[in-house]
Amino acid sequence: MSSTQAWVNYLSKVELPVLANTLRRINELTDSTSSTVNQLAAVILNDAQLTSQVLRLSNTVFYNQTRTQVGTVSRAITLIGFDAVKSMAISSLIVDALLARSDRSQLLQCLARALHAAVQARCLLPKRNEQALEEVFIGALLMNIGELAFWSCDTQQADELEARLQRNDPYVESQKKVLRTTFAEITRELVEAWSLGPFIKDVVAAGQPNSKAASLVRHSVELARLSEKGWRGAEMDRVLDALAEEVGESTATVRDQVRINALEASKIANSLGIPQVGALLPDGSKSTRSQTPGVPPTDPVLELQILRELSHSLTNKPDINEVCQLVIDGIQKAVGMKRIALLMVDRSGNKLIPRKVAGPDTDPWREAYVVSRDGTGELGVLLPQKVCGIYHPARQTVTPGFDPWLCQVPALIGPLLANGRLVGMFYADNADIHAVPDAGQLTSFSHFVQHAQLCITLLSSH
């Protein structure tokens, strides 16, 4: 095979003819207004494994939020819809057809990425009509069908490309040298040859997409790829900003949502009977930062839960004590900081004094941890600026007598303002551990402090 068309012919007619024909048949039925429930059911019922997979997926919350028990394919189509059953069938076909042929690590990783992207696209789509939901799901699932098909084949080229990738050779250049084409070009031709429809054709086409939905799919696929290296970084921030604009939400909201979606993708992988693929999906409950011995672990899932509690508490008349306690819990248990202090302005208006403290060796803070609002005094260096930041100790800084680590170890500090004036601050450190909080911890810390700030703003407006 020395051209794109040669690879398309080989994959379609030699390696995967049954998959190609079944996908084509399903698309023809669901795209036809005259198709009946029985016709689509008949295609699915021809394959016992496919039937079992569709029924299993039909009873998951992801597809069946009414939780109505589904026992037949016809019932699934009637209750959940043509398009939903179509996406289930295509997901199952792709997984079964490809994994039955190979267990290469590249194939498993590509499947994990495709499933993750599909779930992200479906969950992020603002317009929640059935056809659009399943269209973006299938579009993301099949956006790299050429790459998936290639890695499922036991060919000399697959062995050669695998060896190049293990040497960390450039990915696209390696494809051109070994295949005489690229996965992107093979995918475009397969979409045409297998009649996968105009939407997927738009998704995989070169150049700018013709619709916001197609753009959402592309960004979801990029998000899935980047998440394999963690949820932070300049590239990830760029993709999250783009997704936020497409769905009409804030970047912070989308950042929270995609982690929840990643966990949903793991559930779908288990429902499809592919735990080996699910194990490769990014787990929102695990921190991606390298851990220093003794540093408390971060917990993004708990972070999301506490942030949701905070958002709920702010929808009613907020209680400042309840909100601040939730913030402290979040900083300690989810952000991964040992010692926390909330300081608020005293009656004189000149000093910040402790209102709440948490963590080991913080009892002396209750009386002695006092910060002047003008930044003077031995603890004045801890005074935050207008935004949350990381405090880096200086060599000449004096250690206060009541605590051996204050001013001497890196810390997170965040201001609380009322009408532009500093009225309080959050402080968090890890006592004797001198590890500098990373960018992810600072972002999470900022999220929690922002909720406390919002509470103060709401209260001051009444």
CSV table of C-alpha atoms in Angstrom, one decimal:
chain,number,residue,atom,x,y,z
A,1,MET,CA,0.0,0.0,0.0
A,2,SER,CA,1.7,3.2,-1.2
A,3,SER,CA,-1.2,5.6,-1.4
A,4,THR,CA,-4.3,6.8,0.4
A,5,GLN,CA,-6.6,5.0,-2.0
A,6,ALA,CA,-4.7,1.8,-1.7
A,7,TRP,CA,-5.1,1.8,2.1
A,8,VAL,CA,-8.8,2.6,1.8
A,9,ASN,CA,-9.3,-0.3,-0.5
A,10,TYR,CA,-7.3,-2.6,1.7
A,11,LEU,CA,-9.1,-1.7,4.9
A,12,SER,CA,-12.6,-1.7,3.2
A,13,LYS,CA,-12.4,-4.9,1.2
A,14,VAL,CA,-9.7,-7.1,2.8
A,15,GLU,CA,-9.5,-6.2,6.5
A,16,LEU,CA,-12.9,-4.7,7.6
A,17,PRO,CA,-15.5,-5.4,4.9
A,18,VAL,CA,-18.2,-6.5,7.5
A,19,LEU,CA,-17.7,-3.4,9.6
A,20,ALA,CA,-17.8,-1.2,6.5
A,21,ASN,CA,-21.0,-2.7,5.2
A,22,THR,CA,-22.8,-2.7,8.6
A,23,LEU,CA,-21.9,0.9,9.2
A,24,ARG,CA,-23.1,1.8,5.8
A,25,ARG,CA,-26.4,0.0,6.3
A,26,ILE,CA,-27.1,1.6,9.7
A,27,ASN,CA,-26.4,5.0,8.2
A,28,GLU,CA,-28.7,4.4,5.3
A,29,LEU,CA,-31.6,3.3,7.6
A,30,THR,CA,-31.3,6.1,10.1
A,31,ASP,CA,-30.9,8.8,7.4
A,32,SER,CA,-34.0,7.6,5.6
A,33,THR,CA,-37.4,9.1,6.7
A,34,SER,CA,-39.2,5.9,5.5
A,35,SER,CA,-37.2,3.5,7.7
A,36,THR,CA,-39.1,1.7,10.4
A,37,VAL,CA,-38.2,0.5,13.9
A,38,ASN,CA,-38.2,-3.1,12.7
A,39,GLN,CA,-35.7,-2.4,9.9
A,40,LEU,CA,-33.1,-0.9,12.3
A,41,ALA,CA,-33.9,-3.6,14.9
A,42,ALA,CA,-33.3,-6.3,12.2
A,43,VAL,CA,-29.8,-5.0,11.4
A,44,ILE,CA,-28.9,-5.0,15.1
A,45,LEU,CA,-30.5,-8.4,15.8
A,46,ASN,CA,-28.3,-10.0,13.1
A,47,ASP,CA,-25.4,-9.8,15.6
A,48,ALA,CA,-26.0,-11.3,19.0
A,49,GLN,CA,-23.1,-9.5,20.6
A,50,LEU,CA,-24.3,-6.2,19.1
A,51,THR,CA,-27.8,-6.8,20.4
A,52,SER,CA,-26.5,-7.5,23.9
A,53,GLN,CA,-24.3,-4.3,23.9
A,54,VAL,CA,-27.2,-2.1,22.7
A,55,LEU,CA,-29.5,-3.4,25.4
A,56,ARG,CA,-26.9,-2.9,28.1
A,57,LEU,CA,-26.2,0.7,26.9
A,58,SER,CA,-30.0,1.3,26.7
A,59,ASN,CA,-30.3,0.8,30.4
A,60,THR,CA,-27.5,3.2,31.4
A,61,VAL,CA,-28.3,6.7,32.7
A,62,PHE,CA,-26.1,8.2,29.9
A,63,TYR,CA,-28.7,7.2,27.3
A,64,ASN,CA,-31.8,6.4,29.4
A,65,GLN,CA,-32.3,9.1,32.0
A,66,THR,CA,-35.8,7.9,32.7
A,67,ARG,CA,-34.4,4.7,34.0
A,68,THR,CA,-37.2,2.8,32.3
A,69,GLN,CA,-36.1,-0.9,31.9
A,70,VAL,CA,-35.4,-1.8,28.3
A,71,GLY,CA,-35.6,-5.5,27.3
A,72,THR,CA,-35.8,-5.5,23.5
A,73,VAL,CA,-34.1,-3.6,20.7
A,74,SER,CA,-37.5,-2.4,19.3
A,75,ARG,CA,-38.3,-1.0,22.7
A,76,ALA,CA,-35.0,0.7,22.9
A,77,ILE,CA,-35.6,2.4,19.6
A,78,THR,CA,-39.1,3.5,20.5
A,79,LEU,CA,-38.1,4.7,24.0
A,80,ILE,CA,-34.7,6.2,23.4
A,81,GLY,CA,-34.9,7.0,19.7
A,82,PHE,CA,-33.4,6.1,16.3
A,83,ASP,CA,-30.3,8.3,16.7
A,84,ALA,CA,-29.5,7.2,20.2
A,85,VAL,CA,-29.7,3.5,19.2
A,86,LYS,CA,-27.6,4.3,16.1
A,87,SER,CA,-24.8,5.7,18.3
A,88,MET,CA,-24.9,2.7,20.6
A,89,ALA,CA,-24.8,0.3,17.6
A,90,ILE,CA,-21.9,2.2,16.0
A,91,SER,CA,-19.9,2.3,19.3
A,92,SER,CA,-20.4,-1.4,19.8
A,93,LEU,CA,-19.5,-2.3,16.3
A,94,ILE,CA,-16.3,-0.2,16.3
A,95,VAL,CA,-15.2,-1.7,19.7
A,96,ASP,CA,-16.0,-5.3,18.8
A,97,ALA,CA,-14.7,-5.3,15.3
A,98,LEU,CA,-11.4,-3.7,16.1
A,99,LEU,CA,-10.6,-5.3,19.5
A,100,ALA,CA,-11.4,-8.7,18.1
A,101,ARG,CA,-8.5,-8.2,15.6
A,102,SER,CA,-5.7,-6.7,17.8
A,103,ASP,CA,-4.7,-5.8,21.3
A,104,ARG,CA,-2.0,-3.3,20.3
A,105,SER,CA,-1.4,-0.6,22.9
A,106,GLN,CA,-1.8,2.0,20.2
A,107,LEU,CA,-5.3,0.7,19.3
A,108,LEU,CA,-6.4,0.6,22.9
A,109,GLN,CA,-5.2,4.2,23.4
A,110,CYS,CA,-6.9,5.4,20.2
A,111,LEU,CA,-10.2,3.7,21.3
A,112,ALA,CA,-9.9,5.3,24.7
A,113,ARG,CA,-9.3,8.7,23.1
A,114,ALA,CA,-12.2,8.3,20.6
A,115,LEU,CA,-14.7,7.2,23.3
A,116,HIS,CA,-13.6,10.0,25.6
A,117,ALA,CA,-14.0,12.6,22.9
A,118,ALA,CA,-17.4,11.3,22.0
A,119,VAL,CA,-18.7,11.5,25.5
A,120,GLN,CA,-17.2,15.0,25.9
A,121,ALA,CA,-18.9,16.3,22.7
A,122,ARG,CA,-22.3,14.8,23.6
A,123,CYS,CA,-22.2,16.2,27.2
A,124,LEU,CA,-20.9,19.6,26.2
A,125,LEU,CA,-23.3,20.2,23.3
A,126,PRO,CA,-25.7,23.1,24.4
A,127,LYS,CA,-28.6,22.1,22.1
A,128,ARG,CA,-29.9,19.0,23.7
A,129,ASN,CA,-32.1,17.5,20.9
A,130,GLU,CA,-31.6,13.8,20.2
A,131,GLN,CA,-30.3,14.0,16.7
A,132,ALA,CA,-27.6,16.7,17.5
A,133,LEU,CA,-26.5,14.8,20.6
A,134,GLU,CA,-25.9,11.6,18.7
A,135,GLU,CA,-24.4,13.3,15.7
A,136,VAL,CA,-21.6,14.9,17.7
A,137,PHE,CA,-21.1,11.6,19.6
A,138,ILE,CA,-20.6,9.6,16.4
A,139,GLY,CA,-18.6,12.4,14.8
A,140,ALA,CA,-16.0,12.4,17.7
A,141,LEU,CA,-16.0,8.6,17.8
A,142,LEU,CA,-15.2,8.3,14.1
A,143,MET,CA,-13.1,11.3,13.6
A,144,ASN,CA,-9.9,9.2,13.6
A,145,ILE,CA,-11.4,6.0,12.1
A,146,GLY,CA,-8.5,5.7,9.7
A,147,GLU,CA,-6.0,5.5,12.6
A,148,LEU,CA,-8.3,3.0,14.5
A,149,ALA,CA,-8.6,0.8,11.4
A,150,PHE,CA,-4.9,0.8,10.7
A,151,TRP,CA,-3.9,-0.2,14.3
A,152,SER,CA,-6.4,-3.1,14.2
A,153,CYS,CA,-4.5,-4.7,11.3
A,154,ASP,CA,-1.6,-7.1,11.7
A,155,THR,CA,0.6,-5.6,9.0
A,156,GLN,CA,4.3,-5.0,8.5
A,157,GLN,CA,3.6,-1.2,8.3
A,158,ALA,CA,1.9,-1.3,11.7
A,159,ASP,CA,5.0,-3.0,13.2
A,160,GLU,CA,7.3,-0.5,11.6
A,161,LEU,CA,5.3,2.6,12.7
A,162,GLU,CA,5.0,1.2,16.2
A,163,ALA,CA,8.8,0.9,16.4
A,164,ARG,CA,9.2,4.4,15.2
A,165,LEU,CA,6.8,5.8,17.8
A,166,GLN,CA,8.6,3.9,20.5
A,167,ARG,CA,11.7,5.8,19.5
A,168,ASN,CA,9.6,9.0,19.8
A,169,ASP,CA,9.9,9.9,16.1
A,170,PRO,CA,7.6,12.7,14.9
A,171,TYR,CA,4.1,11.3,14.6
A,172,VAL,CA,2.9,12.7,11.3
A,173,GLU,CA,6.3,12.5,9.6
A,174,SER,CA,6.5,8.8,10.6
A,175,GLN,CA,3.1,8.1,9.0
A,176,LYS,CA,4.2,9.7,5.8
A,177,LYS,CA,7.4,7.6,5.7
A,178,VAL,CA,5.7,4.3,6.5
A,179,LEU,CA,2.3,4.6,5.0
A,180,ARG,CA,3.1,7.1,2.2
A,181,THR,CA,0.1,9.0,3.4
A,182,THR,CA,-1.4,10.1,6.8
A,183,PHE,CA,-4.2,8.9,9.0
A,184,ALA,CA,-6.1,12.1,8.4
A,185,GLU,CA,-6.1,11.5,4.7
A,186,ILE,CA,-7.1,7.8,5.1
A,187,THR,CA,-10.0,8.9,7.4
A,188,ARG,CA,-11.4,11.4,4.9
A,189,GLU,CA,-11.5,8.7,2.2
A,190,LEU,CA,-12.9,6.1,4.5
A,191,VAL,CA,-15.7,8.4,5.5
A,192,GLU,CA,-16.6,8.8,1.8
A,193,ALA,CA,-16.2,5.1,1.0
A,194,TRP,CA,-18.2,3.9,4.0
A,195,SER,CA,-21.0,6.6,3.5
A,196,LEU,CA,-20.7,7.9,7.0
A,197,GLY,CA,-22.7,11.0,6.3
A,198,PRO,CA,-22.2,14.8,5.6
A,199,PHE,CA,-21.7,15.7,9.3
A,200,ILE,CA,-18.7,13.4,9.8
A,201,LYS,CA,-17.4,14.5,6.4
A,202,ASP,CA,-17.4,18.1,7.7
A,203,VAL,CA,-15.7,17.1,10.9
A,204,VAL,CA,-12.8,15.4,9.2
A,205,ALA,CA,-12.4,17.8,6.3
A,206,ALA,CA,-9.3,19.9,5.9
A,207,GLY,CA,-9.7,23.6,6.8
A,208,GLN,CA,-12.3,25.3,9.0
A,209,PRO,CA,-15.5,23.4,9.9
A,210,ASN,CA,-18.8,24.6,8.5
A,211,SER,CA,-20.8,24.4,11.8
A,212,LYS,CA,-20.3,25.0,15.5
A,213,ALA,CA,-21.2,21.4,16.2
A,214,ALA,CA,-18.3,20.2,13.9
A,215,SER,CA,-16.0,22.6,15.6
A,216,LEU,CA,-17.1,21.3,19.0
A,217,VAL,CA,-16.3,17.8,17.9
A,218,ARG,CA,-12.8,18.8,16.8
A,219,HIS,CA,-12.1,20.5,20.0
A,220,SER,CA,-13.4,17.6,22.0
A,221,VAL,CA,-11.0,15.3,20.2
A,222,GLU,CA,-8.1,17.6,20.9
A,223,LEU,CA,-9.2,17.8,24.6
A,224,ALA,CA,-9.2,14.0,24.8
A,225,ARG,CA,-5.7,13.9,23.4
A,226,LEU,CA,-4.3,16.6,25.7
A,227,SER,CA,-6.0,15.2,28.8
A,228,GLU,CA,-3.7,12.1,28.5
A,229,LYS,CA,-1.0,14.4,29.9
A,230,GLY,CA,-3.1,16.1,32.5
A,231,TRP,CA,-5.8,18.8,32.8
A,232,ARG,CA,-3.4,21.8,33.0
A,233,GLY,CA,-1.1,23.6,30.6
A,234,ALA,CA,-1.2,26.3,27.9
A,235,GLU,CA,-2.6,24.0,25.2
A,236,MET,CA,-5.3,22.7,27.5
A,237,ASP,CA,-6.3,26.2,28.5
A,238,ARG,CA,-6.5,27.2,24.8
A,239,VAL,CA,-8.9,24.3,24.0
A,240,LEU,CA,-11.0,25.0,27.1
A,241,ASP,CA,-11.3,28.6,26.2
A,242,ALA,CA,-12.5,27.6,22.7
A,243,LEU,CA,-15.0,25.1,24.1
A,244,ALA,CA,-16.3,27.7,26.5
A,245,GLU,CA,-17.0,30.1,23.7
A,246,GLU,CA,-18.7,27.4,21.7
A,247,VAL,CA,-21.0,26.3,24.5
A,248,GLY,CA,-21.6,29.7,25.9
A,249,GLU,CA,-20.2,29.0,29.4
A,250,SER,CA,-17.3,30.3,31.4
A,251,THR,CA,-13.9,28.5,31.0
A,252,ALA,CA,-14.0,27.6,34.8
A,253,THR,CA,-17.4,26.0,34.3
A,254,VAL,CA,-16.2,24.0,31.3
A,255,ARG,CA,-13.0,23.0,33.1
A,256,ASP,CA,-15.1,21.5,35.9
A,257,GLN,CA,-17.5,19.8,33.5
A,258,VAL,CA,-15.0,18.0,31.4
A,259,ARG,CA,-13.6,16.2,34.4
A,260,ILE,CA,-17.0,15.0,35.3
A,261,ASN,CA,-17.5,13.9,31.6
A,262,ALA,CA,-14.2,12.0,31.8
A,263,LEU,CA,-15.6,9.9,34.6
A,264,GLU,CA,-18.8,9.3,32.5
A,265,ALA,CA,-16.6,8.0,29.7
A,266,SER,CA,-15.1,5.4,32.0
A,267,LYS,CA,-18.6,4.2,32.9
A,268,ILE,CA,-19.5,3.9,29.2
A,269,ALA,CA,-16.3,1.9,28.6
A,270,ASN,CA,-17.3,-0.5,31.3
A,271,SER,CA,-20.9,-0.7,29.9
A,272,LEU,CA,-19.3,-1.6,26.5
A,273,GLY,CA,-17.4,-4.4,28.2
A,274,ILE,CA,-13.9,-2.9,27.6
A,275,PRO,CA,-12.4,-2.1,31.1
A,276,GLN,CA,-8.9,-2.3,29.5
A,277,VAL,CA,-9.9,0.8,27.4
A,278,GLY,CA,-11.6,2.4,30.4
A,279,ALA,CA,-8.3,2.1,32.4
A,280,LEU,CA,-6.6,4.3,29.9
A,281,LEU,CA,-9.1,7.2,30.2
A,282,PRO,CA,-8.0,10.1,32.4
A,283,ASP,CA,-9.4,9.8,35.9
A,284,GLY,CA,-10.7,13.0,37.3
A,285,SER,CA,-10.2,11.6,40.8
A,286,LYS,CA,-6.4,11.4,40.4
A,287,SER,CA,-3.9,14.3,40.6
A,288,THR,CA,-1.6,14.6,37.6
A,289,ARG,CA,1.0,16.5,39.6
A,290,SER,CA,4.1,14.7,40.8
A,291,GLN,CA,3.8,14.1,44.5
A,292,THR,CA,6.5,15.2,47.0
A,293,PRO,CA,6.7,12.8,49.9
A,294,GLY,CA,4.4,14.0,52.7
A,295,VAL,CA,2.4,16.4,50.5
A,296,PRO,CA,-1.4,15.8,50.8
A,297,PRO,CA,-2.9,14.5,47.6
A,298,THR,CA,-5.2,16.7,45.5
A,299,ASP,CA,-8.7,15.4,44.8
A,300,PRO,CA,-10.4,17.0,41.7
A,301,VAL,CA,-13.6,15.1,42.1
A,302,LEU,CA,-14.0,16.2,45.7
A,303,GLU,CA,-13.2,19.7,44.5
A,304,LEU,CA,-16.1,19.6,42.1
A,305,GLN,CA,-18.4,18.3,44.7
A,306,ILE,CA,-17.5,21.1,47.2
A,307,LEU,CA,-17.7,23.7,44.5
A,308,ARG,CA,-21.2,22.5,43.6
A,309,GLU,CA,-22.2,22.7,47.3
A,310,LEU,CA,-20.8,26.3,47.4
A,311,SER,CA,-22.8,27.3,44.3
A,312,HIS,CA,-25.9,25.8,45.8
A,313,SER,CA,-25.4,27.6,49.1
A,314,LEU,CA,-25.0,30.9,47.2
A,315,THR,CA,-28.4,30.6,45.4
A,316,ASN,CA,-30.3,31.1,48.6
A,317,LYS,CA,-29.4,33.6,51.3
A,318,PRO,CA,-25.8,32.8,51.9
A,319,ASP,CA,-24.4,32.1,55.4
A,320,ILE,CA,-20.8,33.5,55.5
A,321,ASN,CA,-19.7,31.0,58.2
A,322,GLU,CA,-21.1,28.0,56.3
A,323,VAL,CA,-19.5,29.2,53.0
A,324,CYS,CA,-16.1,29.9,54.6
A,325,GLN,CA,-16.1,26.5,56.3
A,326,LEU,CA,-16.8,24.8,52.9
A,327,VAL,CA,-13.9,26.8,51.4
A,328,ILE,CA,-11.5,25.7,54.1
A,329,ASP,CA,-12.6,22.1,53.7
A,330,GLY,CA,-12.0,22.4,49.9
A,331,ILE,CA,-8.6,23.9,50.3
A,332,GLN,CA,-7.5,21.3,52.8
A,333,LYS,CA,-9.0,18.2,51.4
A,334,ALA,CA,-9.3,18.8,47.7
A,335,VAL,CA,-6.5,21.3,46.9
A,336,GLY,CA,-4.1,19.4,49.2
A,337,MET,CA,-2.9,21.9,51.8
A,338,LYS,CA,-2.3,20.9,55.4
A,339,ARG,CA,-2.8,24.2,57.3
A,340,ILE,CA,-5.5,26.8,56.5
A,341,ALA,CA,-6.4,30.2,58.1
A,342,LEU,CA,-9.2,32.6,57.4
A,343,LEU,CA,-8.4,36.1,58.7
A,344,MET,CA,-10.9,38.9,58.8
A,345,VAL,CA,-10.6,42.6,59.7
A,346,ASP,CA,-10.9,43.4,63.4
A,347,ARG,CA,-13.1,46.2,64.9
A,348,SER,CA,-10.4,48.7,64.6
A,349,GLY,CA,-10.2,48.1,60.9
A,350,ASN,CA,-6.4,48.1,61.1
A,351,LYS,CA,-5.6,44.4,61.5
A,352,LEU,CA,-6.6,41.0,60.1
A,353,ILE,CA,-7.2,38.4,62.8
A,354,PRO,CA,-8.0,34.7,62.6
A,355,ARG,CA,-11.7,33.7,62.3
A,356,LYS,CA,-11.1,30.1,61.4
A,357,VAL,CA,-8.0,27.8,61.4
A,358,ALA,CA,-7.6,24.2,60.4
A,359,GLY,CA,-4.7,21.7,60.4
A,360,PRO,CA,-1.9,20.6,62.7
A,361,ASP,CA,0.0,23.0,64.9
A,362,THR,CA,-2.5,25.9,64.2
A,363,ASP,CA,-3.7,26.4,67.8
A,364,PRO,CA,-1.2,29.2,68.4
A,365,TRP,CA,-2.6,31.0,65.3
A,366,ARG,CA,-5.8,31.8,67.1
A,367,GLU,CA,-4.2,34.4,69.3
A,368,ALA,CA,-0.9,35.3,67.6
A,369,TYR,CA,-1.5,35.2,63.8
A,370,VAL,CA,-2.2,39.0,63.3
A,371,VAL,CA,-1.5,40.8,60.0
A,372,SER,CA,-1.5,44.6,59.7
A,373,ARG,CA,-3.6,45.8,56.8
A,374,ASP,CA,-0.8,48.3,55.8
A,375,GLY,CA,1.7,45.4,55.4
A,376,THR,CA,3.9,46.4,58.3
A,377,GLY,CA,5.1,44.0,61.0
A,378,GLU,CA,6.7,40.6,60.8
A,379,LEU,CA,3.7,39.0,59.1
A,380,GLY,CA,3.1,41.8,56.7
A,381,VAL,CA,4.9,39.9,53.9
A,382,LEU,CA,2.0,37.4,53.9
A,383,LEU,CA,-0.5,40.1,52.9
A,384,PRO,CA,-2.1,39.2,49.6
A,385,GLN,CA,-2.4,41.5,46.6
A,386,LYS,CA,-5.6,41.9,44.6
A,387,VAL,CA,-5.6,38.4,43.3
A,388,CYS,CA,-4.7,35.0,44.7
A,389,GLY,CA,-1.1,34.0,44.5
A,390,ILE,CA,1.8,31.9,45.7
A,391,TYR,CA,3.9,33.3,48.6
A,392,HIS,CA,7.6,32.6,48.1
A,393,PRO,CA,9.7,33.1,51.2
A,394,ALA,CA,12.7,35.4,51.1
A,395,ARG,CA,16.0,34.6,52.9
A,396,GLN,CA,15.9,37.6,55.2
A,397,THR,CA,12.3,37.1,56.4
A,398,VAL,CA,12.0,36.8,60.2
A,399,THR,CA,10.3,33.7,61.6
A,400,PRO,CA,7.5,34.6,64.1
A,401,GLY,CA,8.1,33.1,67.5
A,402,PHE,CA,4.8,31.3,67.7
A,403,ASP,CA,5.2,29.2,64.6
A,404,PRO,CA,8.4,27.8,62.9
A,405,TRP,CA,7.1,27.8,59.4
A,406,LEU,CA,5.1,30.9,58.8
A,407,CYS,CA,6.9,33.2,56.4
A,408,GLN,CA,9.5,30.4,55.9
A,409,VAL,CA,7.6,28.0,53.6
A,410,PRO,CA,5.8,28.5,50.3
A,411,ALA,CA,2.1,29.2,50.7
A,412,LEU,CA,-1.1,30.1,48.9
A,413,ILE,CA,-2.7,33.5,49.8
A,414,GLY,CA,-5.9,35.0,48.6
A,415,PRO,CA,-7.7,38.3,49.4
A,416,LEU,CA,-11.3,39.0,50.3
A,417,LEU,CA,-12.5,42.4,49.3
A,418,ALA,CA,-15.5,44.6,50.1
A,419,ASN,CA,-16.1,47.7,48.0
A,420,GLY,CA,-12.5,47.4,46.8
A,421,ARG,CA,-11.0,47.3,50.4
A,422,LEU,CA,-9.2,44.3,51.8
A,423,VAL,CA,-11.4,42.9,54.6
A,424,GLY,CA,-10.0,39.4,54.9
A,425,MET,CA,-7.6,36.7,53.5
A,426,PHE,CA,-7.1,33.0,53.1
A,427,TYR,CA,-3.7,31.5,53.9
A,428,ALA,CA,-2.7,27.9,53.3
A,429,ASP,CA,0.7,26.0,53.7
A,430,ASN,CA,2.1,22.6,54.2
A,431,ALA,CA,4.0,23.3,57.4
A,432,ASP,CA,7.5,21.6,57.3
A,433,ILE,CA,7.2,20.6,53.7
A,434,HIS,CA,8.8,23.2,51.5
A,435,ALA,CA,7.2,22.1,48.2
A,436,VAL,CA,5.9,25.1,46.1
A,437,PRO,CA,2.2,24.7,45.3
A,438,ASP,CA,1.8,24.1,41.5
A,439,ALA,CA,-0.3,26.0,39.0
A,440,GLY,CA,-3.2,23.6,39.3
A,441,GLN,CA,-3.4,24.0,43.1
A,442,LEU,CA,-3.3,27.8,42.7
A,443,THR,CA,-6.2,27.6,40.2
A,444,SER,CA,-8.2,25.4,42.5
A,445,PHE,CA,-7.4,27.6,45.5
A,446,SER,CA,-8.6,30.6,43.5
A,447,HIS,CA,-11.9,28.9,42.7
A,448,PHE,CA,-12.7,28.4,46.4
A,449,VAL,CA,-11.6,31.9,47.4
A,450,GLN,CA,-13.8,33.3,44.6
A,451,HIS,CA,-16.8,31.7,46.1
A,452,ALA,CA,-16.1,33.2,49.5
A,453,GLN,CA,-15.6,36.6,47.8
A,454,LEU,CA,-19.0,36.2,46.0
A,455,CYS,CA,-20.6,35.5,49.3
A,456,ILE,CA,-19.2,38.7,50.8
A,457,THR,CA,-20.3,40.7,47.7
A,458,LEU,CA,-23.8,39.3,47.9
A,459,LEU,CA,-24.1,40.1,51.6
A,460,SER,CA,-22.7,43.6,51.2
A,461,SER,CA,-25.3,44.4,48.5
A,462,HIS,CA,-28.2,43.8,50.8
